XYZ file of C-alpha atoms in Angstrom:
565
model
C 177.870 157.008 -34.452
C 177.082 153.483 -33.229
C 175.264 153.188 -29.933
C 176.809 151.658 -26.812
C 174.194 149.258 -25.434
C 176.168 148.137 -22.370
C 174.272 148.717 -19.133
C 176.556 147.700 -16.246
C 174.171 149.133 -13.627
C 171.178 147.116 -14.864
C 170.566 145.457 -11.494
C 170.493 148.822 -9.716
C 168.067 150.148 -12.326
C 165.766 147.191 -11.731
C 165.847 147.862 -7.994
C 164.857 151.484 -8.651
C 162.005 150.394 -10.939
C 163.703 151.747 -14.069
C 163.998 150.099 -17.467
C 167.311 148.132 -17.540
C 168.730 149.711 -20.700
C 171.587 152.078 -21.455
C 171.080 155.802 -21.921
C 170.990 156.343 -25.685
C 171.337 159.498 -27.786
C 167.948 159.367 -29.486
C 166.080 161.598 -31.888
C 163.621 162.793 -29.255
C 161.114 164.182 -31.737
C 160.874 160.876 -33.607
C 160.833 158.920 -30.357
C 157.946 160.897 -28.873
C 155.985 160.770 -32.128
C 156.109 156.975 -31.948
C 155.144 157.001 -28.278
C 152.141 159.196 -29.077
C 150.893 156.615 -31.608
C 151.614 153.731 -29.216
C 149.730 155.514 -26.425
C 146.605 155.932 -28.570
C 146.222 152.198 -29.148
C 143.618 150.522 -26.947
C 143.516 147.294 -24.995
C 140.858 145.268 -26.803
C 140.186 142.664 -24.102
C 139.859 144.928 -21.034
C 136.551 146.537 -19.953
C 136.399 150.096 -21.233
C 139.233 149.404 -23.680
C 141.665 151.885 -22.089
C 144.409 153.491 -24.123
C 147.950 152.250 -23.652
C 148.817 155.695 -22.330
C 147.050 154.513 -19.195
C 147.345 150.728 -19.408
C 150.973 150.208 -20.519
C 154.011 150.555 -18.308
C 156.735 153.114 -18.940
C 159.132 150.260 -19.758
C 157.314 149.637 -23.021
C 157.416 153.319 -23.947
C 161.175 153.292 -23.294
C 161.518 150.460 -25.805
C 159.357 152.318 -28.350
C 161.491 155.428 -27.886
C 164.690 153.460 -28.431
C 163.456 151.728 -31.596
C 161.879 154.705 -33.312
C 164.289 157.361 -32.090
C 167.415 155.561 -33.301
C 167.440 156.412 -37.021
C 170.776 158.096 -37.673
C 172.862 158.966 -40.702
C 175.619 156.396 -41.113
C 179.186 157.016 -42.265
C 178.157 155.868 -45.747
C 175.334 158.394 -45.929
C 171.846 156.800 -45.650
C 169.883 156.734 -42.453
C 170.247 153.488 -40.519
C 168.299 152.328 -37.499
C 170.916 151.970 -34.754
C 168.566 149.778 -32.699
C 168.262 147.085 -35.339
C 167.223 144.386 -32.879
C 165.575 144.184 -29.470
C 165.644 141.165 -27.153
C 163.046 141.412 -24.399
C 162.995 138.906 -21.525
C 159.959 139.556 -19.333
C 157.840 137.255 -17.106
C 154.308 136.157 -17.882
C 151.348 138.419 -17.114
C 153.284 141.563 -18.016
C 151.202 142.269 -21.160
C 153.895 140.702 -23.318
C 151.802 139.615 -26.312
C 149.673 142.762 -26.166
C 152.791 144.915 -26.159
C 154.173 142.929 -29.091
C 151.041 143.601 -31.135
C 151.158 147.298 -30.209
C 154.802 147.683 -31.284
C 154.026 145.978 -34.596
C 151.063 148.280 -35.296
C 153.128 151.332 -34.371
C 155.773 150.271 -36.883
C 153.120 149.670 -39.557
C 151.617 153.127 -39.034
C 154.993 154.890 -39.136
C 156.338 152.932 -42.097
C 156.954 154.915 -45.296
C 158.144 152.086 -47.544
C 155.581 151.052 -50.174
C 154.541 147.392 -50.380
C 156.699 146.469 -47.413
C 156.246 143.185 -45.548
C 156.187 142.895 -41.759
C 155.843 139.797 -39.609
C 154.610 138.735 -36.207
C 155.844 135.182 -35.679
C 154.583 132.787 -33.030
C 156.242 129.442 -32.264
C 152.844 127.703 -32.361
C 149.571 128.269 -34.192
C 147.826 129.118 -30.916
C 150.315 131.822 -29.962
C 150.182 133.249 -33.490
C 146.381 133.422 -33.292
C 146.503 135.263 -29.961
C 148.893 137.870 -31.376
C 146.688 138.381 -34.424
C 143.527 138.746 -32.312
C 145.221 141.368 -30.137
C 146.290 143.416 -33.168
C 142.874 143.016 -34.792
C 141.135 144.050 -31.567
C 143.231 147.221 -31.317
C 142.204 148.169 -34.856
C 138.510 147.510 -34.265
C 138.622 149.626 -31.089
C 139.670 152.746 -33.037
C 137.648 154.397 -35.815
C 140.700 155.907 -37.530
C 142.550 152.585 -37.612
C 139.477 150.794 -38.947
C 139.474 153.119 -41.946
C 143.207 153.057 -42.574
C 143.948 149.370 -41.986
C 142.294 146.432 -43.716
C 142.119 143.237 -41.653
C 142.069 139.981 -43.642
C 141.108 137.293 -41.125
C 141.494 134.340 -43.468
C 145.056 135.355 -44.308
C 145.993 136.576 -40.801
C 147.125 139.776 -42.529
C 146.659 143.496 -41.841
C 147.202 145.822 -44.811
C 147.858 149.559 -44.656
C 145.676 151.183 -47.314
C 148.049 154.168 -47.646
C 151.304 152.299 -48.334
C 150.006 148.839 -49.228
C 152.388 147.490 -46.605
C 151.349 144.213 -44.973
C 151.633 143.032 -41.369
C 151.341 139.250 -41.518
C 150.968 136.912 -38.543
C 152.701 133.591 -39.125
C 153.654 130.414 -37.279
C 157.368 129.649 -37.004
C 158.470 127.132 -39.603
C 161.105 126.546 -42.272
C 158.675 126.472 -45.204
C 156.564 129.418 -44.067
C 159.461 131.814 -43.477
C 162.018 130.756 -46.094
C 162.673 133.642 -48.463
C 160.939 136.248 -46.283
C 162.241 139.818 -46.698
C 160.549 141.813 -43.945
C 161.417 145.296 -42.798
C 159.994 144.400 -39.388
C 159.739 141.049 -37.628
C 158.623 140.226 -34.111
C 159.173 136.713 -32.745
C 157.053 135.866 -29.699
C 157.917 133.280 -26.986
C 161.430 132.637 -28.264
C 162.080 130.176 -25.416
C 159.817 127.657 -27.169
C 162.182 127.643 -30.160
C 164.941 126.047 -28.081
C 163.773 122.539 -28.936
C 163.320 123.207 -32.680
C 166.430 121.920 -34.493
C 166.168 124.351 -37.413
C 165.280 127.445 -35.360
C 168.692 129.091 -35.695
C 168.601 128.579 -39.466
C 165.200 130.276 -39.782
C 166.248 133.215 -37.604
C 169.371 133.568 -39.747
C 167.195 133.680 -42.865
C 164.988 136.368 -41.338
C 168.039 138.458 -40.500
C 169.374 137.930 -44.010
C 166.083 139.024 -45.540
C 166.179 142.263 -43.535
C 169.688 143.281 -44.578
C 168.665 145.407 -47.619
C 166.487 147.651 -45.443
C 168.348 150.201 -43.267
C 165.205 150.916 -41.235
C 164.538 147.248 -40.445
C 164.159 145.968 -36.909
C 163.869 142.489 -35.404
C 162.170 142.186 -32.007
C 162.290 139.032 -29.885
C 160.117 138.852 -26.803
C 159.914 135.926 -24.420
C 159.657 134.569 -20.920
C 162.329 132.317 -19.438
C 162.195 128.615 -20.300
C 160.886 126.111 -17.754
C 163.794 123.850 -18.769
C 167.483 124.730 -18.970
C 167.828 127.181 -21.902
C 168.909 125.425 -25.066
C 169.337 125.820 -28.800
C 168.481 129.083 -30.502
C 166.908 130.532 -27.356
C 170.036 130.033 -25.291
C 172.232 131.524 -28.025
C 170.079 134.650 -28.362
C 169.767 135.070 -24.587
C 173.493 134.678 -23.994
C 174.303 137.211 -26.713
C 171.843 139.699 -25.208
C 173.462 139.262 -21.784
C 176.918 139.797 -23.252
C 175.766 143.034 -24.894
C 174.127 144.212 -21.674
C 177.231 143.381 -19.622
C 179.588 145.037 -22.109
C 181.539 141.912 -23.082
C 180.127 141.968 -26.639
C 180.753 145.308 -28.322
C 181.716 144.688 -31.958
C 179.140 145.986 -34.489
C 176.275 145.635 -32.027
C 172.767 146.784 -33.004
C 170.895 144.852 -30.327
C 169.073 146.506 -27.437
C 168.866 144.005 -24.530
C 165.890 144.484 -22.173
C 166.266 141.708 -19.621
C 164.039 141.508 -16.575
C 165.908 138.940 -14.505
C 167.548 138.748 -11.104
C 171.335 138.942 -10.810
C 172.901 135.483 -10.844
C 173.815 135.671 -7.162
C 170.138 136.138 -6.296
C 169.039 133.217 -8.477
C 171.682 130.795 -7.195
C 171.904 131.849 -3.540
C 171.652 129.033 -0.997
C 168.918 130.908 0.881
C 166.879 131.209 -2.375
C 166.674 135.004 -2.247
C 164.465 135.020 -5.342
C 161.642 133.680 -3.154
C 161.459 137.016 -1.277
C 158.383 138.975 -2.521
C 160.236 142.187 -1.697
C 162.443 141.525 -4.739
C 159.680 140.548 -7.156
C 158.983 144.128 -8.382
C 162.482 144.070 -9.925
C 161.285 141.683 -12.642
C 157.641 142.762 -12.860
C 157.603 145.902 -15.020
C 153.816 145.907 -15.477
C 153.190 145.745 -11.750
C 149.730 146.983 -10.653
C 148.532 146.990 -14.242
C 148.256 143.465 -15.609
C 149.683 141.775 -12.492
C 149.901 142.415 -8.737
C 152.171 141.170 -5.970
C 149.163 139.568 -4.241
C 148.414 137.538 -7.374
C 152.046 136.442 -7.544
C 151.970 135.435 -3.864
C 148.862 133.310 -4.471
C 150.519 131.512 -7.382
C 153.725 131.054 -5.395
C 151.845 129.494 -2.464
C 150.006 127.043 -4.738
C 153.223 126.077 -6.516
C 155.019 125.400 -3.203
C 152.148 123.204 -2.082
C 152.261 121.210 -5.334
C 155.943 120.351 -4.949
C 159.418 121.291 -6.126
C 158.766 120.731 -9.809
C 155.767 123.069 -9.842
C 157.670 125.666 -7.818
C 160.546 125.696 -10.292
C 158.146 125.911 -13.243
C 156.291 128.807 -11.594
C 159.540 130.658 -10.849
C 160.758 130.380 -14.438
C 157.542 131.759 -15.889
C 156.648 134.448 -13.353
C 160.072 135.587 -12.065
C 162.346 134.601 -14.983
C 164.452 132.405 -12.691
C 166.679 130.304 -14.935
C 166.696 126.557 -14.390
C 170.235 125.290 -13.922
C 169.000 121.732 -13.545
C 165.722 120.292 -14.811
C 164.493 119.538 -11.276
C 161.389 117.440 -10.964
C 159.426 115.782 -8.176
C 161.195 112.393 -8.423
C 164.631 113.844 -9.145
C 167.859 112.292 -7.938
C 168.648 113.787 -4.520
C 172.192 114.642 -5.610
C 170.783 117.169 -8.106
C 169.969 119.518 -5.225
C 173.692 119.862 -4.424
C 175.112 119.672 -7.930
C 175.551 123.377 -8.658
C 177.177 124.045 -5.298
C 180.088 121.716 -6.176
C 181.261 123.343 -9.403
C 185.001 123.838 -9.761
C 185.659 125.486 -13.169
C 189.354 124.607 -12.921
C 188.584 120.924 -13.600
C 186.377 121.500 -16.644
C 189.134 119.825 -18.710
C 190.478 116.302 -18.282
C 194.045 117.575 -18.429
C 193.491 119.836 -15.399
C 191.809 117.045 -13.444
C 194.687 114.632 -14.009
C 197.228 117.289 -13.020
C 195.620 117.411 -9.565
C 194.998 113.686 -9.099
C 197.043 110.968 -7.375
C 194.870 108.198 -8.836
C 192.058 108.037 -11.378
C 189.426 105.512 -12.414
C 187.119 105.416 -15.439
C 183.446 104.518 -15.799
C 181.763 103.801 -19.155
C 178.098 103.323 -20.027
C 175.754 103.328 -23.002
C 176.273 102.838 -26.657
C 172.933 101.634 -28.037
C 171.615 102.931 -31.357
C 169.605 105.702 -29.697
C 171.720 106.030 -26.549
C 174.694 108.203 -25.803
C 178.005 106.625 -24.959
C 179.122 108.130 -21.672
C 182.571 108.188 -20.110
C 183.456 109.537 -16.665
C 186.866 109.947 -15.047
C 187.025 110.352 -11.280
C 190.351 111.422 -9.821
C 191.321 111.673 -6.159
C 192.985 114.997 -5.415
C 196.493 114.473 -4.046
C 196.153 117.462 -1.700
C 192.541 117.556 -0.445
C 191.551 113.934 -1.188
C 188.348 115.297 -2.761
C 186.986 113.328 -5.695
C 187.199 115.199 -8.995
C 184.870 114.375 -11.898
C 185.205 114.897 -15.647
C 182.814 113.393 -18.207
C 182.210 113.270 -21.932
C 179.619 111.728 -24.250
C 179.387 110.453 -27.801
C 176.316 110.216 -30.029
C 175.729 108.422 -33.306
C 173.591 109.934 -36.109
C 170.792 107.507 -35.197
C 170.302 109.415 -31.934
C 169.779 112.636 -33.875
C 167.232 110.922 -36.094
C 165.267 109.240 -33.322
C 165.453 111.938 -30.647
C 164.898 115.116 -32.653
C 163.688 117.027 -29.591
C 167.198 117.000 -28.081
C 169.186 117.627 -31.270
C 169.810 121.349 -30.509
C 171.244 120.403 -27.114
C 173.489 117.682 -28.510
C 174.818 120.032 -31.177
C 175.499 122.656 -28.523
C 177.385 120.120 -26.384
C 179.499 119.262 -29.402
C 180.375 122.930 -29.954
C 181.407 123.145 -26.295
C 183.681 120.117 -26.683
C 181.653 118.074 -24.194
C 180.270 115.645 -26.776
C 181.296 114.139 -30.093
C 178.760 113.295 -32.787
C 180.422 110.324 -34.438
C 181.311 110.128 -38.114
C 181.546 106.330 -38.124
C 180.289 103.415 -35.979
C 183.496 102.880 -33.992
C 184.679 106.457 -33.420
C 183.388 106.486 -29.844
C 185.190 103.227 -28.995
C 188.486 104.448 -30.460
C 188.364 107.769 -28.625
C 187.416 106.119 -25.320
C 190.361 103.747 -25.685
C 192.615 106.719 -26.434
C 191.459 108.531 -23.297
C 192.031 105.384 -21.222
C 195.507 105.074 -22.694
C 196.306 108.717 -21.911
C 195.209 108.312 -18.277
C 197.272 105.125 -18.072
C 200.319 106.937 -19.481
C 200.077 109.341 -16.564
C 200.565 106.391 -14.213
C 197.214 107.169 -12.588
C 195.221 104.006 -13.334
C 195.195 101.264 -10.673
C 196.693 97.944 -11.685
C 193.308 96.289 -11.081
C 189.695 97.504 -11.260
C 190.599 100.713 -13.104
C 187.795 100.830 -15.706
C 184.204 99.999 -14.795
C 181.908 98.794 -17.586
C 178.243 97.992 -17.954
C 178.356 94.189 -18.454
C 175.915 94.301 -21.380
C 177.274 94.454 -24.915
C 180.861 95.518 -24.168
C 182.856 92.984 -26.220
C 183.821 95.496 -28.917
C 184.812 98.064 -26.296
C 186.885 95.519 -24.364
C 188.744 94.621 -27.557
C 189.437 98.299 -28.275
C 190.703 98.920 -24.731
C 192.903 95.834 -24.862
C 194.369 97.055 -28.128
C 195.259 100.328 -26.378
C 197.271 98.512 -23.721
C 194.671 98.215 -20.981
C 195.170 94.926 -19.106
C 192.324 92.463 -18.488
C 192.654 92.888 -14.713
C 192.050 96.626 -15.108
C 188.632 96.109 -16.740
C 185.749 95.037 -14.496
C 182.015 94.651 -14.949
C 179.946 96.855 -12.659
C 176.496 95.563 -11.744
C 173.684 97.828 -12.876
C 170.180 98.598 -11.585
C 169.819 98.122 -7.844
C 173.516 97.139 -7.618
C 174.430 100.801 -8.197
C 172.516 101.920 -5.080
C 175.678 102.355 -2.995
C 177.204 104.604 -5.676
C 174.008 106.648 -5.979
C 173.792 107.190 -2.225
C 177.543 107.728 -1.929
C 177.539 110.393 -4.635
C 174.621 112.148 -2.944
C 176.572 112.210 0.326
C 179.803 113.496 -1.218
C 177.923 116.202 -3.108
C 176.169 117.201 0.091
C 179.430 117.531 2.059
C 181.304 119.119 -0.862
C 183.906 116.400 -1.439
C 182.800 115.454 -4.962
C 183.764 118.293 -7.296
C 183.089 118.711 -11.019
C 183.655 121.225 -13.803
C 180.042 122.406 -14.080
C 179.701 121.484 -17.735
C 176.409 121.969 -19.545
C 176.374 118.308 -20.490
C 176.517 117.035 -16.916
C 174.038 119.603 -15.617
C 171.633 118.318 -18.251
C 172.036 114.615 -17.528
C 171.902 115.143 -13.757
C 168.678 117.072 -14.254
C 167.311 114.207 -16.330
C 167.919 111.601 -13.640
C 164.820 110.249 -11.926
C 165.100 108.098 -8.838
C 162.878 105.138 -8.094
C 162.785 103.451 -4.683
C 162.467 99.637 -4.763
C 162.607 98.049 -1.350
C 165.903 99.050 0.231
C 167.443 99.999 -3.123
C 167.286 103.123 -5.251
C 167.325 102.901 -9.048
C 168.341 105.462 -11.632
C 167.946 103.750 -14.976
C 167.317 104.580 -18.604
C 163.781 103.309 -18.142
C 162.957 105.741 -15.331
C 164.589 108.631 -17.203
C 162.347 108.088 -20.238
C 163.483 109.799 -23.455
C 166.008 111.974 -21.597
C 169.641 110.844 -21.593
C 171.607 109.924 -18.469
C 174.455 107.744 -19.804
C 177.315 110.020 -18.592
C 175.754 109.987 -15.106
C 175.558 106.181 -15.081
C 179.189 106.169 -16.222
C 179.906 108.403 -13.221
C 178.284 105.885 -10.883
C 180.355 103.089 -12.470
C 183.532 105.078 -11.796
C 182.295 105.927 -8.299
C 182.014 102.199 -7.483
C 185.686 101.746 -8.342
C 186.932 104.827 -6.495
C 185.009 103.614 -3.437
C 187.506 100.738 -3.260
C 190.218 103.269 -2.307
C 192.496 102.378 -5.222
C 196.235 103.065 -5.466
C 197.922 104.017 -8.728
C 201.379 103.538 -10.127
C 203.819 106.439 -9.761
C 202.642 109.429 -11.804
C 205.150 110.525 -14.401
C 205.175 113.535 -16.775
C 203.763 112.991 -20.265
C 202.840 115.344 -23.108
C 199.745 117.442 -22.566
C 196.446 115.809 -23.538
C 195.205 116.896 -26.915
C 191.563 117.948 -27.400
C 189.395 114.969 -28.366
């Protein structure tokens, strides 16, 4: 019978100091046999080399019990490991890499399959080396293990002399892992894979290689990312949360073990996650490898060093998730961005339904830029300003900015970005959106579409071809000339009268924005943002300049619903 991994009371379990996993019907004899082996392993880099029976927290033994006590006879007959995967999210200094090495050695010692391959995979060479040294040190600290296991330093491989099975430590990479068929794989620091474009493909290959083995298990162990989760890391984390919360139940074999605060604690206005009284919730190895006093010291230093350091510290030591990539010279409006989310206007159609007038801002379009479009509508009931934005990218962006490719592909899947198939696709779709807004009778007769003056001739031609009148298109001064829009947006975010749909795309670009003070002006430009992209935000400022003129539209009239672009 398949296990139910949902754990709706996970937050209460964390408060009680319990492991945040569901109660599973395990083979207790097999589970305790594995725990006995795990307990006998020794910490190689601690004075006295204590056994894990003393040095490891009960949370790790609960994971060992779940993995090794979950072999059950399936409906087809053979025994199958019901816990086929484990996703562990735990802060730094909780013996994460040591525990990973110990789980791998336990699996190697209990394995019965001849000539089997097992993997410990690090995202970088350095992390791989640390994992190997921990496993090697555990072997050298035990006379029995030294006789049974053969360590090959030059190959980063540990061979079991009784089964000829191999535990290999490897660095994450397409060439290294293509074709691997392990019965066990452990991927360390999964959050670092978020920026690797091919990470999801490699993980898929690992899973595919494990399919022939009913006893196989894939373990992922990581801290939170110090940037908004992206790519393969975000996908794996979101799936684990869905399993834990019970919203993903079909053919699940994943055990989620997530040491994180509830969302309301992470996003609370009073920053409840800063309260040391709550820190034990996400510190399972407390008073072993880490103490509250040590966390307080690090917290105090991070606060003194500024907001950026504080956020980075919180992500690594408390698993607080970054909603915006806040940094020391961030745009002030970023501090109020999350508080102004209105999910009901995540689509353009919904925004226009609520608006009495709407204006459009457009920015970008270079070979390695995004093309950004923003629509700001004025709510006919509350008079709040409502924002919707979209972006386009050409293949050249993917080639020149490989570090953000996973994010751009994710935005495309969410419908918040289009990766263009041809050079003019973005211009055609922008013109179509402008035409649709015009058909609603919401565009002003003048100053309806704000454009960056540089290099817009092709876009102007496309808009004109879609029926947009010359008087409706205006150039919006850039650089310091956008200061009033930047300050105005900050103010309206602060008082809650600029609302947006909370899309991943806009959270990203707002987090990328860096402000630079020049005299009495403030600049947010592509130059100050560096490699990060901010074009949809600049488009927002262009639209903001037009809405600040208090425009009036023609009479709104019903039209067919807007199709998905």
